[in-house]
Amino acid sequence: MARSATTLTGALLIATVLCGSLGAGSAHEMVPSFLQTLLEGSAAQLYAGPISQYKVDDLTRAALTALKECIDGLSPEHVKALVNLLKRVRTEA
């Protein structure tokens, strides 16, 4: 379980950094939506929503699918805690 949590943490950090590199204005709006969809949505919703304006290559698509599967493997309590944290971050931003 510790390895899974470490992998998830690393993947979320990488996703945040990558989203942040898209540009200050777009990243400010896109990152929270991207993370919320990762936590609560489906992979299809992710591609149709927050990242629909970007061309996603096959390797990145596979990485996002693996990340989504990892998140889906979290307990409902952990997902809820992460969603609550994201909501707090959004209101303080």
Short mmCIF file of C-alpha atoms in Angstrom, two decimals:
data_model
loop_
_atom_site.label_atom_id
_atom_site.label_comp_id
_atom_site.label_asym_id
_atom_site.label_seq_id
_atom_site.Cartn_x
_atom_site.Cartn_y
_atom_site.Cartn_z
CA MET A 1 0.00 0.00 0.00
CA ALA A 2 2.85 2.42 0.76
CA ARG A 3 4.23 1.94 -2.74
CA SER A 4 0.80 2.63 -4.23
CA ALA A 5 0.45 5.83 -2.20
CA THR A 6 3.94 6.93 -3.23
CA THR A 7 3.16 6.21 -6.87
CA LEU A 8 -0.11 8.13 -6.66
CA THR A 9 1.53 11.09 -4.94
CA GLY A 10 4.27 11.23 -7.53
CA ALA A 11 1.80 10.96 -10.38
CA LEU A 12 -0.38 13.74 -8.99
CA LEU A 13 2.64 15.99 -8.54
CA ILE A 14 3.76 15.31 -12.09
CA ALA A 15 0.24 15.99 -13.40
CA THR A 16 0.13 19.29 -11.51
CA VAL A 17 3.53 20.37 -12.82
CA LEU A 18 2.62 19.42 -16.38
CA CYS A 19 -0.66 21.29 -16.16
CA GLY A 20 1.13 24.27 -14.67
CA SER A 21 3.46 24.39 -17.65
CA LEU A 22 0.51 24.98 -20.00
CA GLY A 23 0.41 28.65 -19.10
CA ALA A 24 -0.42 30.65 -15.99
CA GLY A 25 -3.95 31.67 -16.95
CA SER A 26 -5.09 28.37 -18.39
CA ALA A 27 -3.36 26.31 -15.71
CA HIS A 28 -4.97 28.33 -12.93
CA GLU A 29 -8.39 27.29 -14.22
CA MET A 30 -7.48 23.90 -15.65
CA VAL A 31 -5.56 22.25 -12.80
CA PRO A 32 -8.41 22.14 -10.25
CA SER A 33 -10.86 20.90 -12.88
CA PHE A 34 -8.34 18.31 -14.06
CA LEU A 35 -7.70 17.06 -10.52
CA GLN A 36 -11.40 16.99 -9.62
CA THR A 37 -12.17 14.96 -12.74
CA LEU A 38 -9.31 12.58 -11.89
CA LEU A 39 -10.79 12.11 -8.44
CA GLU A 40 -14.50 11.93 -9.21
CA GLY A 41 -14.98 11.48 -12.95
CA SER A 42 -14.27 8.84 -15.53
CA ALA A 43 -11.40 8.69 -17.98
CA ALA A 44 -13.84 9.60 -20.75
CA GLN A 45 -14.94 12.68 -18.80
CA LEU A 46 -11.29 13.64 -18.35
CA TYR A 47 -10.61 13.57 -22.08
CA ALA A 48 -13.92 15.28 -22.95
CA GLY A 49 -13.52 17.95 -20.29
CA PRO A 50 -10.40 19.53 -18.80
CA ILE A 51 -7.88 18.29 -21.33
CA SER A 52 -10.08 18.22 -24.43
CA GLN A 53 -8.34 21.27 -25.86
CA TYR A 54 -4.94 19.55 -25.80
CA LYS A 55 -3.59 16.84 -28.07
CA VAL A 56 -2.83 13.85 -25.84
CA ASP A 57 -0.43 11.30 -27.33
CA ASP A 58 -0.83 7.57 -26.75
CA LEU A 59 1.87 7.35 -24.07
CA THR A 60 0.34 10.21 -22.08
CA ARG A 61 -3.13 8.70 -22.52
CA ALA A 62 -1.83 5.40 -21.14
CA ALA A 63 -0.23 7.21 -18.19
CA LEU A 64 -3.46 9.08 -17.43
CA THR A 65 -5.44 5.84 -17.63
CA ALA A 66 -3.01 4.17 -15.20
CA LEU A 67 -3.25 7.18 -12.87
CA LYS A 68 -7.05 7.09 -13.02
CA GLU A 69 -7.03 3.36 -12.22
CA CYS A 70 -4.78 4.03 -9.23
CA ILE A 71 -7.13 6.75 -7.96
CA ASP A 72 -10.13 4.50 -8.50
CA GLY A 73 -8.41 1.95 -6.26
CA LEU A 74 -8.39 4.34 -3.30
CA SER A 75 -10.89 3.91 -0.52
CA PRO A 76 -13.96 6.16 -0.71
CA GLU A 77 -12.78 7.90 2.47
CA HIS A 78 -9.43 8.78 0.89
CA VAL A 79 -11.08 10.10 -2.27
CA LYS A 80 -13.47 12.19 -0.17
CA ALA A 81 -10.55 13.61 1.83
CA LEU A 82 -8.71 14.55 -1.38
CA VAL A 83 -11.84 16.15 -2.85
CA ASN A 84 -12.32 18.16 0.35
CA LEU A 85 -8.70 19.30 0.19
CA LEU A 86 -9.13 20.34 -3.43
CA LYS A 87 -12.28 22.31 -2.52
CA ARG A 88 -10.38 24.15 0.23
CA VAL A 89 -7.56 24.97 -2.15
CA ARG A 90 -10.05 26.27 -4.74
CA THR A 91 -11.76 28.57 -2.24
CA GLU A 92 -8.46 29.95 -0.94
CA ALA A 93 -7.02 30.58 -4.42
#
